[in-house]
Amino acid sequence: MTDPNAIQPSELDQLPDRDPEETAEWQASLDAVTAAAGPHRAAYLMRRTLERAEGAGVALPKLLETDYVNTIPTAAEPAVDGDEALEQRITAWNRWNAAAMVTRGSKYGVGGHIATFASAAWLYETGFNHFFRGKEGDGSGDQLYIQGHASPGIYARAFLDGRIGEEQLDNFRREAGGNGLPSYPHPRRLPWLWEFPTVSMGLGPISAIYQARFNRYLTSRGIKDVSDSHVWAFLGDGEMDEPESTTALTLAAREQLDNLTFVVNCNLQRLDGPVRANFKIVQELEAQFRGAGWNVIKTLWGTAWDELFQLDTTGALVRRLREVPDAQVQTYQTRDAAYIREDFFGKDPALAEMAKLLSDDKILECFHLSRGGHESRKVYAAYKAALSHKGAPTVILAQTVKGHTLGEGFASKNANHQMKKLTVDEFKAMRDRLELPIADSQFVDGVVPYAHPGADSPEVRYLQERRAALGGPAPARRVHPVAPLPQPAEKAFTAFDKGSGSQNVATTMAFVRLVKDLVRDKETGRRWVPIVPDEARTFGMESLFPSLGIYSPMGQTYEPVDRDQLMYYKEAKNGQIFNEGITEAGAMAEFIAASTSYSTHGETMIPFYIYYSMFGWQRTGDQMWQLGDQLGRGFLVGATAGRTTLTGEGLQHADGHSPVIAATNPAALTYDPAFAYEVAVIVKEGLRRMFGEAKPDEDQNVFYYVTVYNEPLPQPAKPQAAGVDEGIVKGLYRFNTAESAGLSPAANAPRIQLLGSGTAIHWALKAQRLLAEEWGVSADVWSATSWTELRRDAMEADEALLRGEERTPYVRQALQGAEGPVLAVSDYMRQVPDQIAQWVEQDYTSLGADGFGLSDTREAARRHFGVDAESIVVAALAQLARRGEVKATAVKEAREKYGL
């Protein structure tokens, strides 16, 4: 049995020792130091030696943790370029108004968070005063991902700056009246201020990484030089538990994104209690980021601690700081000096002696107030060091106290995230603490007042001068006036109008062929941004590799194994394709960055993200909502769509529900085209609406979700009837009648309307023939390209009726006069076609692939779900039998005939 305490082999055991005697001398030196000065001194020397080796370029594994002290010592801090006294007062006004806003709103029961901004105030204020570049200067400015729960502080600063007024502050979280403020950063609700939505938690970090990467992409491709833009992401230490928060850290380091800084507000608290009660979250995050290749700056202790560190001649203080768990640090924040003397200092004789030199006031100042994240000089030094660091992204781990300056009732209390208000007495104590000139008489009827020093006060003038020097207000969202993109040549969209002849073509391939033509367009081709998560060959996109190139900041430093082939794997610094690897979350984050380039950088880009439809709305649906919240524009393409078309893959790949989830998002226009020419019409319309000449009543801030299939089938010619394009866009048109299909039942034959979407229309066409040839029934076949758009149009008609306007839903107009009942079918659950049921005047029923998917052939799967052509025939006969138009026995005969 192996001894677990035995020294394990290492890589050094595999290397020959060229000088065993020298090695022994080094080891003996270490033993001597350990014996003479103790293991802590030995560990100190080893760490310093490793740091020296790293600095000299010696290839050694990096240290993943450093001591629990500031990375930048006080003596190395640069002088702050500004008026620190005025900045202190500005921050005090903002602290006050942030707390007042939430407290005043609490009487309406709308909630709000006070403690987060209280802890992070200096992290934001230092950036606004010195670092964050606005959008009115050269370039695009910086991109700021604000921590959602800190929004009251950002509103308070906008109030001080004159960008919003008291009425809006008083309508915090009350937007229905049209003059309110959203609870969290939200571009759709406050589009002139917020650029990025950062709630749900975890989406801000991954979005910031891919935004920084997309900035490099724009520069590398020559679209726009945005190399001066810096991405700042403000995060909570508890937020870092979300998988999305850390999933792309290695990408940021691998691509050397030194245009990116994470600022993690380490107040040691999550929503219900400590983040790492029995451990140390700062040390954990340091190891995680260092291991991923990031530059790490720890800003933990304020200047009050300098005296303590100077007294620490043995290293006992540093050792004690490393071993005390976070929950105990939080406890020190709430206890008196006697407790801290006993519990913190009393554990080590050297510390006990140090404590004798410290007054109670000094101990309380250090343990209650003095944190690196609460001092502008500390934060300024960290930010400046982050911007100076090249070759890797930087994370700043700033320790703060949650609820700082709000009083003993808030600071470090487990419940402070849910505490929504201060009492009048607590506000008066806060006023005195912040030294604000607010008289008792201003508290009218117990209501805390908003406070403002005046538009011409030194504070406001200073704030505005600093922002002017940095390029204008921040945060801010700007939609630059850009000319609509010209429509590409018509030839690209008409390639499939005559059908595919004898060639079988899947709609996935039709879409890829269309894109291949569109990226060649002289005017708009370079603005396409193809995004795929390591499935390009599945979708037939490998032909784009050599022509467009796969984006890589390193270019191609190797000779690809398929270099002698026509469609070889080509990476390039100016590559156009994002081949993200197996990360749907990363691909969505990249798509969001590209889809909002029109506002972030004033450069319209046309992203399309093609992926297994099952792994979109189901797996990354939260990011789809983020996309809509951020007013993104582009094409999401759910390939290998449907419940039954992906043969053999089974339940986990069988998408029978994505259009249902997509239908819940107001910004998503969901289409399920059946034919190649329909794909072309939808893409053409999407380009016009999102990027071209939109109509006055159209919202351009939408995105298209288009499902395409991997089932190669003959593609028919586009019908020549009037209104086909309009029907495709609106969601429904008649593809053919029994007569136009060459089927001639008796003149008085029963008739039914078959509505199909996507690949299901092929089953409907087969059923049309079977009904005519074997049952004497005439069927017309309709292509329902968008059940969701039909439903939305009908709902708008209902709303118009409530306003006294007469309007007929399009679906009712299209089906007006169509004889017989309606039977709808799709390769999705029945809930998808049933979206329109209440607006169809004819008798209506549907078929769909409800339940879990399964592995089998397409034919067997469709028979299993009862959606194949024969099942459609039986369902159609059942509808007609209920109306007395065919014999009831026909239904039984059909079931037996087809073996159902």
mmCIF file of N, CA, C and O in Angstrom, residues 207-235:
data_model
loop_
_atom_site.group_PDB
_atom_site.id
_atom_site.type_symbol
_atom_site.label_atom_id
_atom_site.label_comp_id
_atom_site.label_asym_id
_atom_site.label_seq_id
_atom_site.Cartn_x
_atom_site.Cartn_y
_atom_site.Cartn_z
ATOM 1 N N SER A 207 -19.277 38.338 -20.930
ATOM 2 C CA SER A 207 -19.534 39.329 -21.979
ATOM 3 C C SER A 207 -18.390 40.309 -22.094
ATOM 4 O O SER A 207 -18.014 40.713 -23.200
ATOM 5 N N ALA A 208 -17.830 40.711 -20.968
ATOM 6 C CA ALA A 208 -16.710 41.655 -20.995
ATOM 7 C C ALA A 208 -15.500 41.047 -21.698
ATOM 8 O O ALA A 208 -14.813 41.720 -22.471
ATOM 9 N N ILE A 209 -15.243 39.778 -21.445
ATOM 10 C CA ILE A 209 -14.105 39.120 -22.092
ATOM 11 C C ILE A 209 -14.296 39.095 -23.606
ATOM 12 O O ILE A 209 -13.385 39.451 -24.372
ATOM 13 N N TYR A 210 -15.469 38.693 -24.057
ATOM 14 C CA TYR A 210 -15.689 38.604 -25.497
ATOM 15 C C TYR A 210 -15.846 39.978 -26.135
ATOM 16 O O TYR A 210 -15.564 40.143 -27.327
ATOM 17 N N GLN A 211 -16.261 40.981 -25.362
ATOM 18 C CA GLN A 211 -16.272 42.348 -25.895
ATOM 19 C C GLN A 211 -14.842 42.815 -26.143
ATOM 20 O O GLN A 211 -14.540 43.408 -27.188
ATOM 21 N N ALA A 212 -13.955 42.555 -25.187
ATOM 22 C CA ALA A 212 -12.548 42.931 -25.371
ATOM 23 C C ALA A 212 -11.955 42.209 -26.573
ATOM 24 O O ALA A 212 -11.179 42.785 -27.347
ATOM 25 N N ARG A 213 -12.330 40.954 -26.736
ATOM 26 C CA ARG A 213 -11.821 40.200 -27.885
ATOM 27 C C ARG A 213 -12.396 40.749 -29.188
ATOM 28 O O ARG A 213 -11.679 40.869 -30.195
ATOM 29 N N PHE A 214 -13.683 41.095 -29.187
ATOM 30 C CA PHE A 214 -14.286 41.641 -30.408
ATOM 31 C C PHE A 214 -13.659 42.984 -30.760
ATOM 32 O O PHE A 214 -13.520 43.321 -31.950
ATOM 33 N N ASN A 215 -13.280 43.762 -29.756
ATOM 34 C CA ASN A 215 -12.579 45.019 -30.040
ATOM 35 C C ASN A 215 -11.295 44.752 -30.824
ATOM 36 O O ASN A 215 -10.976 45.454 -31.791
ATOM 37 N N ARG A 216 -10.556 43.731 -30.410
ATOM 38 C CA ARG A 216 -9.336 43.371 -31.130
ATOM 39 C C ARG A 216 -9.672 42.908 -32.563
ATOM 40 O O ARG A 216 -8.937 43.200 -33.509
ATOM 41 N N TYR A 217 -10.739 42.185 -32.696
ATOM 42 C CA TYR A 217 -11.187 41.682 -34.005
ATOM 43 C C TYR A 217 -11.473 42.849 -34.957
ATOM 44 O O TYR A 217 -11.022 42.840 -36.113
ATOM 45 N N LEU A 218 -12.200 43.856 -34.472
ATOM 46 C CA LEU A 218 -12.502 45.020 -35.320
ATOM 47 C C LEU A 218 -11.222 45.703 -35.787
ATOM 48 O O LEU A 218 -11.105 46.105 -36.950
ATOM 49 N N THR A 219 -10.275 45.842 -34.882
ATOM 50 C CA THR A 219 -9.011 46.491 -35.236
ATOM 51 C C THR A 219 -8.214 45.640 -36.215
ATOM 52 O O THR A 219 -7.693 46.143 -37.222
ATOM 53 N N SER A 220 -8.121 44.346 -35.938
ATOM 54 C CA SER A 220 -7.330 43.453 -36.786
ATOM 55 C C SER A 220 -7.891 43.360 -38.193
ATOM 56 O O SER A 220 -7.131 43.223 -39.166
ATOM 57 N N ARG A 221 -9.197 43.447 -38.318
ATOM 58 C CA ARG A 221 -9.813 43.334 -39.633
ATOM 59 C C ARG A 221 -9.883 44.670 -40.364
ATOM 60 O O ARG A 221 -10.367 44.735 -41.500
ATOM 61 N N GLY A 222 -9.443 45.727 -39.740
ATOM 62 C CA GLY A 222 -9.431 47.023 -40.404
ATOM 63 C C GLY A 222 -10.790 47.683 -40.478
ATOM 64 O O GLY A 222 -10.979 48.639 -41.239
ATOM 65 N N ILE A 223 -11.736 47.216 -39.683
ATOM 66 C CA ILE A 223 -13.067 47.850 -39.667
ATOM 67 C C ILE A 223 -12.987 49.197 -38.956
ATOM 68 O O ILE A 223 -13.450 50.218 -39.438
ATOM 69 N N LYS A 224 -12.378 49.191 -37.757
ATOM 70 C CA LYS A 224 -12.186 50.426 -36.996
ATOM 71 C C LYS A 224 -11.084 50.188 -35.974
ATOM 72 O O LYS A 224 -11.020 49.125 -35.349
ATOM 73 N N ASP A 225 -10.223 51.173 -35.804
ATOM 74 C CA ASP A 225 -9.158 51.068 -34.812
ATOM 75 C C ASP A 225 -9.739 51.426 -33.446
ATOM 76 O O ASP A 225 -10.002 52.591 -33.154
ATOM 77 N N VAL A 226 -9.965 50.420 -32.628
ATOM 78 C CA VAL A 226 -10.501 50.642 -31.282
ATOM 79 C C VAL A 226 -9.480 50.184 -30.242
ATOM 80 O O VAL A 226 -9.842 49.782 -29.137
ATOM 81 N N SER A 227 -8.215 50.261 -30.583
ATOM 82 C CA SER A 227 -7.158 49.790 -29.689
ATOM 83 C C SER A 227 -7.066 50.626 -28.423
ATOM 84 O O SER A 227 -6.476 50.183 -27.427
ATOM 85 N N ASP A 228 -7.627 51.839 -28.433
ATOM 86 C CA ASP A 228 -7.593 52.674 -27.228
ATOM 87 C C ASP A 228 -8.753 52.375 -26.283
ATOM 88 O O ASP A 228 -8.790 52.911 -25.167
ATOM 89 N N SER A 229 -9.712 51.575 -26.717
ATOM 90 C CA SER A 229 -10.850 51.252 -25.852
ATOM 91 C C SER A 229 -10.433 50.216 -24.817
ATOM 92 O O SER A 229 -9.786 49.227 -25.146
ATOM 93 N N HIS A 230 -10.851 50.461 -23.593
ATOM 94 C CA HIS A 230 -10.573 49.509 -22.508
ATOM 95 C C HIS A 230 -11.895 49.012 -21.944
ATOM 96 O O HIS A 230 -12.849 49.782 -21.789
ATOM 97 N N VAL A 231 -11.944 47.737 -21.639
ATOM 98 C CA VAL A 231 -13.150 47.128 -21.083
ATOM 99 C C VAL A 231 -12.951 46.934 -19.588
ATOM 100 O O VAL A 231 -11.985 46.297 -19.147
ATOM 101 N N TRP A 232 -13.889 47.502 -18.814
ATOM 102 C CA TRP A 232 -13.863 47.381 -17.356
ATOM 103 C C TRP A 232 -15.092 46.601 -16.908
ATOM 104 O O TRP A 232 -16.215 46.981 -17.233
ATOM 105 N N ALA A 233 -14.872 45.535 -16.158
ATOM 106 C CA ALA A 233 -15.986 44.739 -15.642
ATOM 107 C C ALA A 233 -15.953 44.778 -14.118
ATOM 108 O O ALA A 233 -14.963 44.368 -13.495
ATOM 109 N N PHE A 234 -17.039 45.279 -13.522
ATOM 110 C CA PHE A 234 -17.146 45.369 -12.066
ATOM 111 C C PHE A 234 -18.015 44.228 -11.559
ATOM 112 O O PHE A 234 -19.169 44.087 -11.969
ATOM 113 N N LEU A 235 -17.443 43.454 -10.648
ATOM 114 C CA LEU A 235 -18.071 42.204 -10.248
ATOM 115 C C LEU A 235 -18.047 42.081 -8.732
ATOM 116 O O LEU A 235 -17.218 42.690 -8.061
#
